[in-house]
N, CA, C and O atoms as CSV, one atom per row, in Angstrom:
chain,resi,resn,atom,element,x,y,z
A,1,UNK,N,N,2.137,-8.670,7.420
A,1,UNK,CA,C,1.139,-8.848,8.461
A,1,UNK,C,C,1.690,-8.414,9.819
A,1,UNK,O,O,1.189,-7.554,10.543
A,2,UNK,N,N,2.845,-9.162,10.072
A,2,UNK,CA,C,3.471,-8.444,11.355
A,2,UNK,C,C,3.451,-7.113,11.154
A,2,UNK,O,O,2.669,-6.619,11.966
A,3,UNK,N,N,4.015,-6.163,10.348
A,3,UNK,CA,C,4.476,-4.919,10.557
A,3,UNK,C,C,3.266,-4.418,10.575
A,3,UNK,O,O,3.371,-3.509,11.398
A,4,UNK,N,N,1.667,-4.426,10.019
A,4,UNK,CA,C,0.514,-4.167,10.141
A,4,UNK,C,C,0.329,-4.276,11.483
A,4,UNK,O,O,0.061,-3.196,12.009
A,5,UNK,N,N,0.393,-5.487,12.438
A,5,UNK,CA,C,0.051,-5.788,13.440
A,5,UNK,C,C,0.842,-5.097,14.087
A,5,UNK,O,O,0.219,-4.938,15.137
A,6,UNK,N,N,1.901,-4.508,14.208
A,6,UNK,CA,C,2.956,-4.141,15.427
A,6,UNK,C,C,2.292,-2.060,15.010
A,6,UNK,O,O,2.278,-1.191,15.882
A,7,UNK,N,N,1.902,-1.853,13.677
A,7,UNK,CA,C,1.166,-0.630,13.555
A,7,UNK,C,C,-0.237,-0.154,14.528
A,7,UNK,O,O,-0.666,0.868,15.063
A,8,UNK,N,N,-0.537,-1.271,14.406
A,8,UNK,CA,C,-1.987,-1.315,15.036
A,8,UNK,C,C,-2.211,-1.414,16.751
A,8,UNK,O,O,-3.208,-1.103,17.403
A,9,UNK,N,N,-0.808,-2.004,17.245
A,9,UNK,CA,C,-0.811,-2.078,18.559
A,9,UNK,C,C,-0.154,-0.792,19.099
A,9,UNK,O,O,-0.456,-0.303,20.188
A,10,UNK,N,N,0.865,-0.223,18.169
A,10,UNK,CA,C,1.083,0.965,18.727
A,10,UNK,C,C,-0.004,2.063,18.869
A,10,UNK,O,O,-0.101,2.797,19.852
A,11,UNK,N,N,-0.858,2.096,17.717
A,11,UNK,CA,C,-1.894,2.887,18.035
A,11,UNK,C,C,-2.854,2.705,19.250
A,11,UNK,O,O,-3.293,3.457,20.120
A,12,UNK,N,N,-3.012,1.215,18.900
A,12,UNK,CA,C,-3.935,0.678,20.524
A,12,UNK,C,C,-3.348,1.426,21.947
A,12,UNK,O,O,-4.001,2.073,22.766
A,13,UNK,N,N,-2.062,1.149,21.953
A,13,UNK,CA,C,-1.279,1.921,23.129
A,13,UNK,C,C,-1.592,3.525,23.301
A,13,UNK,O,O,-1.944,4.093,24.334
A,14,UNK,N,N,-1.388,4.044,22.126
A,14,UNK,CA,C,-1.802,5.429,22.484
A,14,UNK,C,C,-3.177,5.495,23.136
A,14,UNK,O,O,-3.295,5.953,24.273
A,15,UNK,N,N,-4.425,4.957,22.304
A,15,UNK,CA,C,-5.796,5.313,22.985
A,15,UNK,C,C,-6.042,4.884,24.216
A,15,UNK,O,O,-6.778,5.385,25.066
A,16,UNK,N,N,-5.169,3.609,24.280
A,16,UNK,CA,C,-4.909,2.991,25.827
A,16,UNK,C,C,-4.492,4.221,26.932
A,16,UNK,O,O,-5.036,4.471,28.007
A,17,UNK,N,N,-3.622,4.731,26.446
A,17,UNK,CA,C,-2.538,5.866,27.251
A,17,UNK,C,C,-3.704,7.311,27.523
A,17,UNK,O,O,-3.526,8.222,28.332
A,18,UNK,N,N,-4.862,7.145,26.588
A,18,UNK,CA,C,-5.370,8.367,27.069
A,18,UNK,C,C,-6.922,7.938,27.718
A,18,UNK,O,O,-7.970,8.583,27.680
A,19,UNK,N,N,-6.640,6.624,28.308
A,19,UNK,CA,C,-7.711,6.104,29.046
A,19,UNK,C,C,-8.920,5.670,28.165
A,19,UNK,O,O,-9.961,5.541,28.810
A,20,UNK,N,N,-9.017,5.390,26.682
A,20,UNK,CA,C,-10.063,4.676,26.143
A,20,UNK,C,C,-10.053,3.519,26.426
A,20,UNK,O,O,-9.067,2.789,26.331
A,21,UNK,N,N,-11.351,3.135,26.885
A,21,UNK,CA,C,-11.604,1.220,26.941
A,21,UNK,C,C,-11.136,0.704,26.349
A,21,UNK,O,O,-10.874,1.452,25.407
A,22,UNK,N,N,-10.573,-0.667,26.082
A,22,UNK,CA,C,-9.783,-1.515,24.973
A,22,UNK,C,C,-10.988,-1.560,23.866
A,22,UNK,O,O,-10.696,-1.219,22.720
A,23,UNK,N,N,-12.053,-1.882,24.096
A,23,UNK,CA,C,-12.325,-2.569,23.284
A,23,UNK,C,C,-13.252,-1.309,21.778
A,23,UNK,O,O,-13.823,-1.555,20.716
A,24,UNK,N,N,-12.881,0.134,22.641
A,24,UNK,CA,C,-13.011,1.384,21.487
A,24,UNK,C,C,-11.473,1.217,20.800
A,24,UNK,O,O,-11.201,1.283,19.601
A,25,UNK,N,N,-10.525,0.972,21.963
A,25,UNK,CA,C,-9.176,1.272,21.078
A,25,UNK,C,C,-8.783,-0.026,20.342
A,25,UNK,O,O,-7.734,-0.063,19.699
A,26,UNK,N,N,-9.430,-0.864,20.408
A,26,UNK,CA,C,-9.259,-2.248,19.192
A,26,UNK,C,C,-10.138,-1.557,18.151
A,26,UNK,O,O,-9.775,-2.001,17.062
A,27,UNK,N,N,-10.911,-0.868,18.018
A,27,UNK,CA,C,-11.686,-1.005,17.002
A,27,UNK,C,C,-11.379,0.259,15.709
A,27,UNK,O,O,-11.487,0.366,14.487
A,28,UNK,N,N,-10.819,1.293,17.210
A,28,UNK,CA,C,-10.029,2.688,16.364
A,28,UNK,C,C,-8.429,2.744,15.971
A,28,UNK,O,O,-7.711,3.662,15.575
A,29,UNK,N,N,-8.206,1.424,16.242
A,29,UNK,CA,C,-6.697,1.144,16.187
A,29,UNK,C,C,-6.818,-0.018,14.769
A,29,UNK,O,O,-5.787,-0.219,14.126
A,30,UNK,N,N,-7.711,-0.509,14.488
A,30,UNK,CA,C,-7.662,-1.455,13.232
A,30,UNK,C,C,-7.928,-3.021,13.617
A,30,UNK,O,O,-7.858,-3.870,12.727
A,31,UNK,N,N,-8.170,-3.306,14.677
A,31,UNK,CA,C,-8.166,-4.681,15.115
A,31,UNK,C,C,-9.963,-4.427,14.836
A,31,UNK,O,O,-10.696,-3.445,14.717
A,32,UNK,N,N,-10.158,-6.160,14.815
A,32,UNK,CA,C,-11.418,-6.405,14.022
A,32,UNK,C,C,-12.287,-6.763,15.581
A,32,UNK,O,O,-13.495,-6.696,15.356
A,33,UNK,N,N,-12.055,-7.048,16.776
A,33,UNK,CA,C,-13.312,-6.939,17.905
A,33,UNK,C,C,-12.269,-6.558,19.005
A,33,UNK,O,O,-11.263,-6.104,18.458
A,34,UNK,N,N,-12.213,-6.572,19.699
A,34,UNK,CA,C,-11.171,-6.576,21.447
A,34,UNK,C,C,-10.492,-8.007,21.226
A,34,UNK,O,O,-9.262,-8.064,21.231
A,35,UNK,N,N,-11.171,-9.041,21.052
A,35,UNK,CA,C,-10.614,-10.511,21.454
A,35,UNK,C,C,-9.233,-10.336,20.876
A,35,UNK,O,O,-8.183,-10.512,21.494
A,36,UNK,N,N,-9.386,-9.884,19.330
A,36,UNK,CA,C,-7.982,-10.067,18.609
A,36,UNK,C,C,-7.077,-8.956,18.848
A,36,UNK,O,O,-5.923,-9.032,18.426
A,37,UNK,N,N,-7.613,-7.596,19.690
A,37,UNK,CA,C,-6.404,-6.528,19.910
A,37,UNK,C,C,-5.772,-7.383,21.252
A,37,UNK,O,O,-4.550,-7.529,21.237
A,38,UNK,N,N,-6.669,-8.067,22.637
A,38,UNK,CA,C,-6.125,-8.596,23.347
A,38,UNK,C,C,-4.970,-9.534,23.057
A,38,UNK,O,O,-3.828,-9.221,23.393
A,39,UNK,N,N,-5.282,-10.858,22.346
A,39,UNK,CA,C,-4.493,-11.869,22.317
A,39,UNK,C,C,-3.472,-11.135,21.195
A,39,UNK,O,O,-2.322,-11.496,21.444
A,40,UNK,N,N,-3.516,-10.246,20.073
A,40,UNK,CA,C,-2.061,-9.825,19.996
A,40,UNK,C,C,-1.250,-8.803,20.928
A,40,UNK,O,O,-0.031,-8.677,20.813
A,41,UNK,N,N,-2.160,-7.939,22.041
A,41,UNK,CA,C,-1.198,-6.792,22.568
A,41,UNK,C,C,-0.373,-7.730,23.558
A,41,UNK,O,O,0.719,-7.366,23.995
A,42,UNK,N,N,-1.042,-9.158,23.943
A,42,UNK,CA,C,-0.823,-10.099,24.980
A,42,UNK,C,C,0.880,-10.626,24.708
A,42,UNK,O,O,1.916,-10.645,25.374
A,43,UNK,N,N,0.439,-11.033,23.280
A,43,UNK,CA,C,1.380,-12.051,23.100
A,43,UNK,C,C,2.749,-10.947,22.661
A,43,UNK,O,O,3.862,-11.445,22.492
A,44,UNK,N,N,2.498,-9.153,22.471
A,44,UNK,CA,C,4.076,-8.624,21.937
A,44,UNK,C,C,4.565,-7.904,23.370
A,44,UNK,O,O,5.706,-7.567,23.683
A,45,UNK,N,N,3.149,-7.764,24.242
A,45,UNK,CA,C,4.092,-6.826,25.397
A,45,UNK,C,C,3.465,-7.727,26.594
A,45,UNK,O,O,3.403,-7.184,27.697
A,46,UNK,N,N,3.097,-8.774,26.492
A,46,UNK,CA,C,2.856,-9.476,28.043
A,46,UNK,C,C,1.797,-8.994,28.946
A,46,UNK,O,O,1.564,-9.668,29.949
A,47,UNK,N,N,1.243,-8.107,28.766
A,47,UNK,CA,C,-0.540,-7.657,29.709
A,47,UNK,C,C,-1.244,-7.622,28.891
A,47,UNK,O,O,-0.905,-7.655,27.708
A,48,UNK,N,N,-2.445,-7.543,29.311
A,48,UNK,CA,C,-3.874,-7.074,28.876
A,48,UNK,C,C,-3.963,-5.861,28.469
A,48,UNK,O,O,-3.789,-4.973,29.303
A,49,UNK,N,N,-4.227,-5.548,27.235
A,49,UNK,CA,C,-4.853,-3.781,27.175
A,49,UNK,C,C,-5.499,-3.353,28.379
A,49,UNK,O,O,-5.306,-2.157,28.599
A,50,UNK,N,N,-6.175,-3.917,29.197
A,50,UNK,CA,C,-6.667,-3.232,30.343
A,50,UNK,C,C,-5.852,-3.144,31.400
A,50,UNK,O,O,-5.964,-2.306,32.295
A,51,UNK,N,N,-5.010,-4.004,31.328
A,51,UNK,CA,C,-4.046,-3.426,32.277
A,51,UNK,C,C,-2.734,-2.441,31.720
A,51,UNK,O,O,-2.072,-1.729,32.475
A,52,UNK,N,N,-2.585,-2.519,30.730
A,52,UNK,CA,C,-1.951,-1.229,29.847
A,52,UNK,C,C,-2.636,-0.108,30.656
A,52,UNK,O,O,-2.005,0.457,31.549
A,53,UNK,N,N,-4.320,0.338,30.276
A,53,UNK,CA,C,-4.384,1.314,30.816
A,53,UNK,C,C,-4.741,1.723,31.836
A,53,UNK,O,O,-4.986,2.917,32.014
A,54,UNK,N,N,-4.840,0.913,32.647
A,54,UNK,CA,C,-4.667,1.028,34.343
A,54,UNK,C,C,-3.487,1.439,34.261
A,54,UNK,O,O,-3.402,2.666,34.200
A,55,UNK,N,N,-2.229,0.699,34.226
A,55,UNK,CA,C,-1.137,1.485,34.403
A,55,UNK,C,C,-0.974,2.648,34.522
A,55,UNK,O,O,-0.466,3.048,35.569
A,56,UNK,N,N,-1.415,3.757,33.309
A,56,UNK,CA,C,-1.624,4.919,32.502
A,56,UNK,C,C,-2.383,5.723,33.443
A,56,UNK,O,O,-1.938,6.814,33.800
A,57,UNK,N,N,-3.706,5.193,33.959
A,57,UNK,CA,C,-4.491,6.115,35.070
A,57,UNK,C,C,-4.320,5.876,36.238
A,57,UNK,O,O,-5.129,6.419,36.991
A,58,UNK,N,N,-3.058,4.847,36.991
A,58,UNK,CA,C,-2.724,5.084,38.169
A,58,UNK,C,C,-1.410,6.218,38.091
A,58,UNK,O,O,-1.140,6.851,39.112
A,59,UNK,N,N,-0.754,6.397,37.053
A,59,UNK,CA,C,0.385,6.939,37.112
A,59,UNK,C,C,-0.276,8.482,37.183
A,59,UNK,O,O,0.236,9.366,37.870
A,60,UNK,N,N,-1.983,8.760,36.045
A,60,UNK,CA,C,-2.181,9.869,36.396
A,60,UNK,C,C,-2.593,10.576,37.747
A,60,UNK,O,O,-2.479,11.750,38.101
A,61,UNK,N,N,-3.108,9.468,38.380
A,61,UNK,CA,C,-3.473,10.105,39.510
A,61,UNK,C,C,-2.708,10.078,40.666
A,61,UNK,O,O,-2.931,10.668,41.723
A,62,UNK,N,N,-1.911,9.444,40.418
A,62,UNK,CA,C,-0.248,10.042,41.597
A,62,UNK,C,C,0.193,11.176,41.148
A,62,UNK,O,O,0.587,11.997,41.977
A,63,UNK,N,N,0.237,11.524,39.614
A,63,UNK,CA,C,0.533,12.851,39.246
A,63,UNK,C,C,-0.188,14.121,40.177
A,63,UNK,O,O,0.405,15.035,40.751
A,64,UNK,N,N,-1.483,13.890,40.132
A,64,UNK,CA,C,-2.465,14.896,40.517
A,64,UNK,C,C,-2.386,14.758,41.879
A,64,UNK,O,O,-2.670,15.733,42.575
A,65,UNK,N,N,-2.161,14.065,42.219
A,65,UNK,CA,C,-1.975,14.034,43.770
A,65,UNK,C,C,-0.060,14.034,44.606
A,65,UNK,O,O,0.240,13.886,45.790
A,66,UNK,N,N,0.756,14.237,43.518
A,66,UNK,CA,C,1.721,14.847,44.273
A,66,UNK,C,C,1.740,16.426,43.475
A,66,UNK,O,O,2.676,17.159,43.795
A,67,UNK,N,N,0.872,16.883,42.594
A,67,UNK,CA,C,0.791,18.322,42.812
A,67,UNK,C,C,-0.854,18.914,43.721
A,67,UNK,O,O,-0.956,20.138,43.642
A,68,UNK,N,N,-1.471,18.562,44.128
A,68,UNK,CA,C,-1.815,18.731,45.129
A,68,UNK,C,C,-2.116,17.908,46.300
A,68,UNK,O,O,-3.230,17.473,46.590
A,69,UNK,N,N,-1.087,17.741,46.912
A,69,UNK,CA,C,-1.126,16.884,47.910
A,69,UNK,C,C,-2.354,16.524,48.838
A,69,UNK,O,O,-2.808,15.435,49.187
A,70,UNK,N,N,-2.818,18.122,49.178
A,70,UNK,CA,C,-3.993,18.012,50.236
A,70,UNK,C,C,-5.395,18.250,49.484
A,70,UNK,O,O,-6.551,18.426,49.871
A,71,UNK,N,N,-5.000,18.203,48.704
A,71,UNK,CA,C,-6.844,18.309,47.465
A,71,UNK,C,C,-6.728,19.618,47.261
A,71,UNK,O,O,-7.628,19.962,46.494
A,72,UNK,N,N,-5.929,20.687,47.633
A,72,UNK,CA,C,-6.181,21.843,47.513
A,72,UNK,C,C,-6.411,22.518,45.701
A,72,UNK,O,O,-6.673,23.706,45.513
């Protein structure tokens, strides 16, 4: 069950990482609603899937904005 569960959160992380809502990437990752991808991504890495991918789309958009600095 663990090693299922620690499968399923890594996948969650990826769809997380490419900005899907949690609660598409609980459902395309194997978790049975959001409630249960939350309270396990909670309890192995300490945030919220939504703040997983906030993380992920603030880091992209410092990207895009230290290659174009002035919007150019």
């Amino acid at each position: 069950h663990c090693y299922l569960e620690n499968l399923r959160i890594e996948a969650a992380k990826g769809f997380l990482e490419q900005g899907i809502p949690p609660k598409e990437a609980a459902l395309l990752s194997g978790f049975s609603d959001q409630s249960h991808l939350s309270r396990s991504f909670s309890r192995f890495l300490g945030l919220s899937p939504g703040a997983y991918r906030d993380m992920f789309q603030e880091n992209g958009k410092r990207e895009k904005e230290h290659d174009h600095p002035h919007g150019i």
